[in-house]
Amino acid sequence: MATIAALSLSACFGSPDVMKRSDANRPAASTPKRPQMTSAPSFNSPEAQQCAVDLKQAGVKFTPLPNQDHGGGCSSIDSVKLLDIGTPTSGLGAMTCPLAKNFAAWAQYAVKPAAQKYFGQKVVKIETFGTYSCRNIYGGRSGRLSQHAYSNAVDVSGFVLADGRRIMLDGGWKGDKASQDFLRALHKSACRRFGTVLSPDYNAAHYNHFHMDMSGNGYCR
């Protein structure tokens, strides 16, 4: 328990989700009306405490976040803010601890070696469209909440190599052979780590990102 106290002081399955499109004319996602945000202490359960210990033992730098009830069914429970996973990553907000743990491992044990294998160089940045967003799936005005509404999903849009080249899902998924092989290797690895993984092959809404979340039981498209 002393370790957990120190940590606290330091430091889709079913209907899939849709990322914010890059085009300026996309329809705005509907955000459920919500009251003032409230917060409460986090990492009280044994499972959450063990997850925090696992992150620290993996050398991941993070800040535990208080539990948040954002209203409208949206929440951030036992979530963290990742500070350093070994590779700079843009756009990361609140992430449930299991999502953060698996994402950090994916970056370390899939992204890094794949870049060396297919390009002979390092990935110096992972680019994402973010994590938490209080919205319904597909940004609709009705329907179930997205896993993003629970801080339980991340959308990865691309990778920056040491030579400055950007390997993006938009273009790279059907691009040159090295880009295709690299991105498909990362997709295959993600499918072993996350409950739901959606790629550009799933539908047009995912043309520019991997959606990865901890719901479901190995739904991989």
XYZ file of N, CA and C in Angstrom:
663
model
N 0.819 -1.205 0.000
C 0.000 0.000 0.000
C 0.853 1.256 0.000
N 2.083 1.136 0.599
C 2.967 2.302 0.606
C 3.365 2.680 -0.799
N 3.540 1.632 -1.651
C 3.900 1.905 -3.049
C 2.799 2.662 -3.752
N 1.533 2.248 -3.498
C 0.407 2.898 -4.151
C 0.264 4.328 -3.682
N 0.491 4.545 -2.381
C 0.400 5.911 -1.863
C 1.422 6.800 -2.528
N 2.623 6.243 -2.745
C 3.663 7.032 -3.412
C 3.280 7.348 -4.831
N 2.653 6.333 -5.513
C 2.207 6.562 -6.884
C 1.183 7.672 -6.949
N 0.272 7.670 -5.976
C -0.810 8.653 -6.011
C -0.284 10.050 -5.815
N 0.788 10.143 -5.098
C 1.354 11.468 -4.841
C 2.313 11.868 -5.936
N 2.932 10.934 -6.610
C 3.868 11.239 -7.687
C 3.160 11.165 -9.029
N 4.277 11.067 -9.380
C 3.974 10.994 -10.778
C 2.895 11.854 -11.439
N -14.531 -1.072 -29.664
C -15.856 -0.785 -29.247
C -16.629 -1.955 -29.732
N -16.126 -2.676 -28.337
C -16.820 -3.826 -28.942
C -18.294 -3.522 -29.077
N -18.986 -4.180 -30.056
C -20.345 -3.803 -30.402
C -20.238 -2.728 -31.444
N -20.790 -1.569 -31.190
C -20.723 -0.478 -32.159
C -19.397 0.231 -32.017
N -18.608 0.352 -33.094
C -17.295 0.976 -33.028
C -17.390 2.491 -32.993
N -16.224 3.092 -32.755
C -16.131 4.533 -32.641
C -15.652 5.161 -33.935
N -15.900 6.452 -34.062
C -15.435 7.191 -35.225
C -14.630 8.378 -34.761
N -13.486 8.597 -35.438
C -12.615 9.695 -35.074
C -13.052 10.970 -35.743
N -12.615 12.080 -35.176
C -12.834 13.369 -35.810
C -12.151 13.356 -37.169
N -12.880 13.675 -38.201
C -12.283 13.704 -39.524
C -11.431 14.957 -39.682
N -10.504 14.896 -40.622
C -9.610 16.027 -40.830
C -10.233 17.100 -41.706
N -11.356 16.781 -42.411
C -11.922 17.782 -43.291
C -12.724 18.800 -42.496
N -12.689 20.039 -42.941
C -13.287 21.137 -42.204
C -14.803 21.099 -42.237
N -15.395 20.353 -43.169
C -16.843 20.361 -43.335
C -17.543 19.212 -42.627
N -16.807 18.479 -41.774
C -17.448 17.362 -41.100
C -18.500 17.872 -40.119
N -19.556 17.091 -39.892
C -20.566 17.496 -38.922
C -20.019 17.431 -37.513
N -20.427 18.369 -36.685
C -19.945 18.407 -35.313
C -20.526 17.245 -34.532
N -19.696 16.632 -33.675
C -20.170 15.534 -32.856
C -21.086 16.076 -31.774
N -22.097 15.285 -31.470
C -23.033 15.688 -30.439
C -22.445 15.377 -29.075
N -22.389 16.342 -28.205
C -21.884 16.151 -26.861
C -23.045 16.140 -25.886
N -23.216 15.053 -25.137
C -24.331 15.016 -24.199
C -24.268 16.178 -23.222
N -25.423 16.735 -22.889
C -25.458 17.805 -21.900
C -25.005 17.245 -20.566
N -24.215 18.008 -19.847
C -23.683 17.487 -18.614
C -23.605 18.572 -17.539
N -23.768 18.187 -16.300
C -23.650 19.147 -15.211
C -22.197 19.419 -14.889
N -21.991 20.197 -13.852
C -20.628 20.530 -13.473
C -19.865 19.257 -13.116
N -18.597 19.184 -13.539
C -17.772 18.012 -13.323
C -17.458 17.842 -11.846
N -17.525 16.619 -11.364
C -17.157 16.316 -9.997
C -16.008 15.324 -10.000
N -15.282 15.234 -8.903
C -14.130 14.340 -8.842
C -14.094 13.613 -7.505
N -13.384 12.504 -7.490
C -13.241 11.691 -6.288
C -11.910 10.963 -6.365
N -11.379 10.502 -5.246
C -10.113 9.771 -5.260
C -10.180 8.549 -6.170
N -9.065 8.231 -6.789
C -8.997 7.100 -7.717
C -8.050 6.023 -7.189
N -7.964 4.921 -7.920
C -7.047 3.819 -7.629
C -7.263 3.254 -6.227
N -8.528 2.984 -5.913
C -8.855 2.392 -4.624
C -8.976 0.875 -4.682
N -9.318 0.335 -5.845
C -9.496 -1.113 -5.949
C -8.148 -1.815 -6.104
N -8.049 -3.072 -5.695
C -6.796 -3.821 -5.863
C -6.356 -3.895 -7.322
N -7.314 -4.057 -8.248
C -6.975 -4.160 -9.670
C -6.355 -2.866 -10.183
N -6.956 -1.735 -9.792
C -6.432 -0.447 -10.229
C -5.058 -0.184 -9.618
N -4.899 -0.537 -8.361
C -3.617 -0.350 -7.696
C -2.523 -1.180 -8.361
N -2.856 -2.416 -8.729
C -1.873 -3.270 -9.393
C -1.506 -2.708 -10.759
N -2.483 -2.155 -11.463
C -2.202 -1.555 -12.770
C -1.218 -0.404 -12.634
N -1.413 0.423 -11.613
C -0.497 1.538 -11.394
C 0.913 1.042 -11.082
N 1.009 -0.025 -10.294
C 2.313 -0.627 -10.001
C 2.956 -1.164 -11.276
N 2.163 -1.810 -12.126
C 2.673 -2.360 -13.386
C 3.238 -1.255 -14.277
N 2.531 -0.133 -14.347
C 3.015 0.988 -15.156
C 4.361 1.483 -14.639
N 4.468 1.643 -13.328
C 5.717 2.141 -12.749
C 6.859 1.156 -12.987
N 6.584 -0.125 -12.828
C 7.622 -1.137 -13.025
C 8.074 -1.212 -14.479
N 7.192 -0.816 -15.395
C 7.545 -0.806 -16.821
C 8.355 0.431 -17.198
N 8.594 1.301 -16.230
C 9.376 2.505 -16.501
C 8.575 3.620 -17.135
N 7.255 3.516 -17.098
C 6.392 4.539 -17.683
C 6.182 5.664 -16.676
N 6.365 6.895 -17.121
C 6.117 8.043 -16.256
C 4.690 8.534 -16.486
N 3.960 8.741 -15.391
C 2.558 9.096 -15.501
C 2.102 9.833 -14.250
N 0.951 10.459 -14.377
C 0.304 11.104 -13.244
C -1.070 10.475 -13.044
N -1.355 9.919 -11.863
C -2.707 9.416 -11.600
C -3.694 10.578 -11.575
N -4.877 10.380 -12.127
C -5.892 11.421 -12.174
C -7.056 11.057 -11.246
N -7.699 12.057 -10.648
C -8.866 11.760 -9.816
C -10.008 11.228 -10.676
N -10.820 10.384 -10.086
C -12.009 9.922 -10.800
C -12.897 11.110 -11.121
N -13.402 11.141 -12.362
C -14.216 12.266 -12.802
C -15.553 11.770 -13.338
N -16.626 12.366 -12.832
C -17.952 12.172 -13.399
C -18.256 13.429 -14.202
N -18.153 13.329 -15.521
C -18.323 14.491 -16.378
C -19.791 14.773 -16.686
N -20.672 13.886 -16.254
C -22.086 14.040 -16.560
C -22.429 13.434 -17.903
N -23.716 13.238 -18.148
C -24.150 12.662 -19.414
C -23.691 11.243 -19.611
N -23.281 10.568 -18.538
C -22.764 9.212 -18.631
C -21.268 9.143 -18.890
N -20.641 10.268 -19.132
C -19.208 10.304 -19.445
C -18.389 10.330 -18.154
N -17.261 9.649 -18.169
C -16.457 9.557 -16.950
C -15.013 9.215 -17.263
N -14.168 9.437 -16.277
C -12.767 9.012 -16.322
C -12.483 8.348 -14.980
N -12.453 7.020 -14.968
C -12.292 6.265 -13.732
C -10.939 5.557 -13.727
N -10.207 5.723 -12.643
C -8.882 5.114 -12.506
C -8.038 5.384 -13.753
N -7.975 6.666 -14.109
C -7.263 7.084 -15.312
C -5.933 7.741 -14.980
N -5.089 7.833 -15.993
C -3.783 8.455 -15.826
C -3.506 9.399 -16.989
N -2.573 10.283 -16.774
C -2.004 11.105 -17.838
C -0.597 10.583 -18.086
N -0.362 10.029 -19.277
C 0.969 9.523 -19.608
C 1.915 10.683 -19.876
N 3.070 10.647 -19.236
C 4.067 11.705 -19.388
C 5.238 11.272 -20.249
N 5.630 10.001 -20.142
C 6.769 9.501 -20.916
C 6.642 7.998 -21.066
N 6.477 7.535 -22.311
C 6.403 6.096 -22.585
C 7.606 5.629 -23.392
N 8.599 6.510 -23.512
C 9.791 6.156 -24.274
C 9.805 6.725 -25.675
N 8.649 7.072 -26.192
C 8.509 7.713 -27.498
C 7.542 8.878 -27.362
N 7.932 10.082 -27.733
C 7.005 11.222 -27.647
C 5.710 10.915 -28.393
N 4.591 11.268 -27.759
C 3.278 10.978 -28.335
C 2.379 12.185 -28.181
N 1.753 12.592 -29.264
C 0.905 13.783 -29.227
C -0.542 13.408 -28.922
N -1.262 14.351 -28.316
C -2.709 14.246 -28.186
C -3.235 13.407 -27.048
N -2.379 12.854 -26.197
C -2.862 11.963 -25.159
C -3.464 12.743 -23.992
N -4.703 12.415 -23.651
C -5.343 12.957 -22.471
C -5.560 11.844 -21.472
N -6.635 11.926 -20.707
C -6.944 10.893 -19.722
C -7.125 9.542 -20.407
N -6.520 8.513 -19.824
C -6.644 7.144 -20.323
C -6.850 6.221 -19.132
N -7.778 5.287 -19.247
C -7.890 4.296 -18.188
C -6.536 3.609 -18.033
N -6.235 3.183 -16.810
C -4.927 2.589 -16.566
C -4.651 1.385 -17.457
N -5.599 0.445 -17.641
C -5.314 -0.682 -18.544
C -5.016 -0.239 -19.974
N -5.739 0.765 -20.463
C -5.472 1.279 -21.809
C -4.081 1.878 -21.878
N -3.726 2.673 -20.868
C -2.406 3.301 -20.833
C -1.299 2.256 -20.788
N -1.497 1.221 -19.991
C -0.486 0.169 -19.867
C -0.279 -0.552 -21.192
N -1.367 -0.903 -21.854
C -1.251 -1.620 -23.124
C -0.731 -0.729 -24.239
N -1.112 0.542 -24.224
C -0.616 1.463 -25.237
C 0.899 1.661 -25.089
N 1.364 1.832 -23.863
C 2.798 2.000 -23.629
C 3.572 0.768 -24.069
N 3.026 -0.422 -23.795
C 3.691 -1.657 -24.209
C 3.698 -1.793 -25.727
N 2.599 -1.427 -26.363
C 2.518 -1.470 -27.835
C 3.558 -0.547 -28.458
N 3.701 0.653 -27.905
C 4.690 1.594 -28.426
C 6.108 1.048 -28.280
N 6.363 0.385 -27.150
C 7.702 -0.120 -26.864
C 8.036 -1.382 -27.652
N 7.098 -2.317 -27.676
C 7.408 -3.653 -28.201
C 6.865 -3.931 -29.598
N 6.095 -2.996 -30.147
C 5.604 -3.167 -31.520
C 6.079 -2.038 -32.415
N 5.822 -0.811 -32.019
C 6.156 0.332 -32.877
C 7.664 0.448 -33.093
N 8.419 0.414 -32.030
C 9.879 0.585 -32.156
C 10.528 -0.479 -33.042
N 10.322 -1.756 -32.764
C 10.965 -2.769 -33.620
C 10.442 -2.781 -35.048
N 9.176 -2.468 -35.244
C 8.632 -2.455 -36.612
C 9.282 -1.354 -37.445
N 9.535 -0.205 -36.832
C 10.188 0.892 -37.553
C 11.599 0.496 -37.983
N 12.299 -0.191 -37.100
C 13.647 -0.655 -37.444
C 13.594 -1.694 -38.550
N 12.613 -2.581 -38.490
C 12.512 -3.660 -39.477
C 12.179 -3.134 -40.865
N 11.222 -2.222 -40.960
C 10.729 -1.804 -42.273
C 11.381 -0.536 -42.816
N 11.964 0.278 -41.909
C 12.577 1.530 -42.372
C 14.026 1.695 -41.940
N 14.488 0.833 -41.055
C 15.865 0.921 -40.593
C 16.154 2.150 -39.761
N 15.146 2.671 -39.078
C 15.340 3.854 -38.237
C 14.287 3.903 -37.141
N 14.458 4.882 -36.261
C 13.571 5.006 -35.108
C 12.310 5.791 -35.438
N 11.267 5.488 -34.679
C 10.093 6.360 -34.631
C 10.364 7.393 -33.547
N 10.311 8.662 -33.904
C 10.595 9.719 -32.941
C 9.323 10.368 -32.404
N 8.172 10.008 -32.994
C 6.918 10.550 -32.489
C 5.753 9.694 -32.968
N 4.821 9.444 -32.060
C 3.547 8.812 -32.405
C 2.490 9.910 -32.374
N 1.701 10.004 -33.431
C 0.676 11.043 -33.494
C -0.705 10.422 -33.276
N -1.512 11.058 -32.420
C -2.854 10.559 -32.156
C -3.872 11.685 -32.299
N -5.129 11.281 -32.422
C -6.245 12.223 -32.431
C -6.832 12.391 -31.034
N -6.245 11.732 -30.038
C -6.680 11.931 -28.668
C -7.299 10.698 -28.031
N -7.777 10.905 -26.812
C -8.314 9.816 -25.996
C -9.730 10.167 -25.525
N -9.836 10.890 -24.407
C -11.161 11.195 -23.852
C -11.938 12.179 -24.718
N -13.220 11.866 -24.945
C -14.143 12.774 -25.625
C -15.553 12.357 -25.256
N -16.315 13.248 -24.647
C -17.682 12.926 -24.215
C -18.608 12.997 -25.424
N -18.797 11.866 -26.098
C -19.608 11.830 -27.308
C -20.142 10.431 -27.547
N -21.119 10.348 -28.402
C -21.678 9.061 -28.802
C -20.833 8.453 -29.914
N -21.045 7.162 -30.182
C -20.351 6.529 -31.298
C -20.742 7.244 -32.581
N -19.787 7.331 -33.474
C -19.962 8.020 -34.752
C -20.302 9.498 -34.581
N -20.175 10.041 -33.367
C -20.500 11.441 -33.156
C -21.966 11.737 -33.334
N -22.819 10.711 -33.214
C -24.248 10.883 -33.472
C -24.975 11.593 -32.343
N -26.184 12.028 -32.646
C -27.004 12.699 -31.649
C -27.716 11.706 -30.736
N -27.701 10.449 -31.111
C -28.318 9.412 -30.298
C -27.466 8.152 -30.397
N -27.796 7.175 -29.593
C -27.030 5.940 -29.600
C -26.161 5.829 -28.364
N -25.437 4.729 -28.274
C -24.617 4.493 -27.095
C -23.377 5.372 -27.093
N -22.824 5.560 -25.912
C -21.621 6.364 -25.777
C -20.418 5.632 -26.358
N -19.520 6.413 -26.927
C -18.248 5.898 -27.417
C -17.372 5.473 -26.234
N -16.436 4.569 -26.482
C -15.439 4.242 -25.465
C -14.572 5.455 -25.131
N -14.505 6.404 -26.049
C -13.795 7.648 -25.747
C -14.462 8.393 -24.593
N -15.758 8.208 -24.410
C -16.483 8.885 -23.335
C -16.100 8.348 -21.965
N -15.398 7.219 -21.939
C -14.935 6.632 -20.683
C -13.406 6.683 -20.565
N -12.761 7.458 -21.407
C -11.286 7.525 -21.432
C -10.676 6.166 -21.724
N -11.405 5.339 -22.466
C -10.996 3.958 -22.673
C -10.619 3.664 -24.117
N -10.308 4.716 -24.896
C -9.948 4.527 -26.304
C -8.914 5.565 -26.722
N -8.105 5.178 -27.694
C -7.129 6.097 -28.289
C -7.164 5.898 -29.794
N -7.024 6.991 -30.541
C -7.015 6.942 -32.001
C -5.644 7.375 -32.506
N -4.936 6.456 -33.152
C -3.575 6.708 -33.630
C -3.618 7.040 -35.116
N -3.042 8.188 -35.468
C -3.121 8.655 -36.851
C -1.840 8.459 -37.653
N -0.685 8.357 -36.985
C 0.537 8.183 -37.751
C 1.797 8.200 -36.908
N 2.928 8.165 -37.600
C 4.223 8.015 -36.952
C 5.253 8.877 -37.681
N 6.145 9.507 -36.929
C 7.209 10.320 -37.507
C 8.527 9.581 -37.328
N 9.249 9.383 -38.435
C 10.539 8.693 -38.391
C 11.669 9.672 -38.123
N 12.825 9.122 -37.779
C 13.988 9.949 -37.435
C 14.410 10.851 -38.582
N 14.171 10.441 -39.834
C 14.568 11.269 -40.971
C 13.511 12.318 -41.322
N 12.445 12.395 -40.504
C 11.398 13.387 -40.723
C 10.209 12.878 -41.514
N 10.317 11.687 -42.072
C 9.214 11.137 -42.844
C 8.039 10.805 -41.931
N 6.817 11.109 -42.377
C 5.611 10.808 -41.623
C 4.870 9.657 -42.299
N 4.685 8.581 -41.556
C 3.944 7.423 -42.060
C 2.544 7.522 -41.476
N 1.605 7.993 -42.268
C 0.257 8.257 -41.792
C -0.699 7.164 -42.262
N -1.718 6.906 -41.452
C -2.750 5.960 -41.866
C -3.436 6.466 -43.133
N -3.655 7.768 -43.199
C -4.239 8.390 -44.383
C -3.168 8.466 -45.461
N -3.185 7.537 -46.362
C -2.187 7.478 -47.437
C -1.265 6.292 -47.296
N -0.749 6.051 -46.094
C 0.192 4.966 -45.884
C -0.438 3.588 -45.895
N -1.705 3.496 -45.477
C -2.371 2.193 -45.432
C -2.433 1.549 -46.815
N -2.566 2.380 -47.844
C -2.560 1.880 -49.222
C -1.412 2.513 -50.006
N -0.351 2.839 -49.299
C 0.783 3.511 -49.914
C 1.855 2.555 -50.398
N 3.125 2.948 -50.261
C 4.237 2.109 -50.707
C 4.309 0.851 -49.848
N 5.038 -0.136 -50.332
C 5.062 -1.442 -49.665
C 5.565 -1.366 -48.227
N 6.632 -0.595 -47.993
C 7.177 -0.503 -46.638
C 6.153 0.078 -45.675
N 5.439 1.111 -46.112
C 4.424 1.733 -45.256
C 3.286 0.750 -44.982
N 2.834 0.066 -46.020
C 1.767 -0.909 -45.841
C 2.180 -2.015 -44.879
N 3.371 -2.561 -45.072
C 3.833 -3.650 -44.213
C 3.993 -3.178 -42.768
N 4.535 -1.992 -42.581
C 4.727 -1.414 -41.253
C 3.387 -1.244 -40.534
N 2.439 -0.606 -41.185
C 1.148 -0.330 -40.552
C 0.358 -1.602 -40.290
N 0.444 -2.569 -41.191
C -0.274 -3.817 -40.960
C 0.364 -4.636 -39.841
N 1.674 -4.539 -39.693
C 2.333 -5.212 -38.567
C 1.881 -4.591 -37.242
N 1.737 -3.278 -37.216
C 1.284 -2.610 -35.996
C -0.175 -2.935 -35.701
N -0.982 -3.036 -36.742
C -2.385 -3.417 -36.571
C -2.482 -4.823 -35.987
N -1.714 -5.752 -36.521
C -1.733 -7.130 -36.028
C -1.312 -7.186 -34.571
N -0.280 -6.443 -34.217
C 0.171 -6.419 -32.828
C -0.877 -5.801 -31.912
N -1.509 -4.722 -32.368
C -2.540 -4.065 -31.554
C -3.697 -5.014 -31.279
N -4.028 -5.844 -32.240
C -5.141 -6.776 -32.071
C -4.873 -7.793 -30.973
N -3.616 -7.994 -30.618
C -3.278 -8.908 -29.526
C -3.291 -8.214 -28.172
N -3.336 -6.875 -28.169
C -3.213 -6.132 -26.913
C -4.492 -5.426 -26.484
N -5.365 -5.117 -27.437
C -6.549 -4.323 -27.137
C -7.816 -5.127 -27.406
N -8.902 -4.763 -26.726
C -10.159 -5.482 -26.892
C -10.800 -5.253 -28.246
N -10.681 -4.026 -28.761
C -11.230 -3.671 -30.068
C -10.199 -2.849 -30.836
N -9.952 -3.220 -32.079
C -9.045 -2.477 -32.950
C -9.725 -2.315 -34.305
N -9.834 -1.079 -34.761
C -10.455 -0.789 -36.054
C -9.458 -0.038 -36.924
N -9.349 -0.456 -38.171
C -8.387 0.111 -39.114
C -9.127 0.739 -40.295
N -8.393 1.305 -41.256
C -9.047 1.817 -42.465
C -9.838 0.762 -43.229
N -9.544 -0.505 -43.023
C -10.295 -1.562 -43.690
C -11.690 -1.746 -43.103
N -11.938 -1.196 -41.913
C -13.239 -1.398 -41.271
C -14.340 -0.626 -41.980
N -14.157 0.683 -42.129
C -15.108 1.498 -42.884
C -14.459 2.836 -43.223
N -15.156 3.632 -44.020
C -14.588 4.895 -44.490
C -14.310 5.865 -43.362
N -15.056 5.751 -42.268
C -14.867 6.667 -41.145
C -13.514 6.485 -40.472
N -12.886 5.331 -40.663
C -11.585 5.064 -40.043
C -10.434 5.136 -41.055
N -10.649 5.886 -42.118
C -9.639 5.943 -43.178
C -8.306 6.518 -42.708
N -8.325 7.279 -41.612
C -7.111 8.003 -41.221
C -6.595 7.657 -39.835
N -7.044 6.530 -39.251
C -6.544 6.206 -37.915
C -6.830 4.762 -37.528
N -6.066 4.290 -36.537
C -6.401 3.077 -35.810
C -7.208 3.500 -34.584
N -8.366 2.909 -34.396
C -9.089 3.064 -33.135
C -8.757 1.860 -32.273
N -8.292 2.100 -31.025
C -7.932 1.010 -30.133
C -8.562 1.269 -28.775
N -9.305 0.287 -28.262
C -9.885 0.447 -26.936
C -9.848 -0.876 -26.183
N -10.229 -0.810 -24.898
C -10.128 -1.988 -24.038
C -11.450 -2.712 -23.871
N -12.479 -2.319 -24.607
C -13.753 -3.044 -24.522
C -13.710 -4.243 -25.447
N -14.706 -5.101 -25.324
C -14.789 -6.220 -26.237
C -13.806 -7.332 -25.889
N -13.695 -8.275 -26.799
C -12.879 -9.458 -26.554
C -12.161 -9.879 -27.832
N -11.351 -8.970 -28.330
C -10.554 -9.288 -29.506
C -11.213 -9.017 -30.833
N -12.057 -7.984 -30.893
C -12.675 -7.598 -32.173
C -11.638 -6.832 -32.979
N -11.227 -7.394 -34.100
C -10.125 -6.831 -34.893
C -10.524 -6.742 -36.352
N -10.555 -5.508 -36.880
C -10.917 -5.316 -38.270
C -9.943 -4.321 -38.936
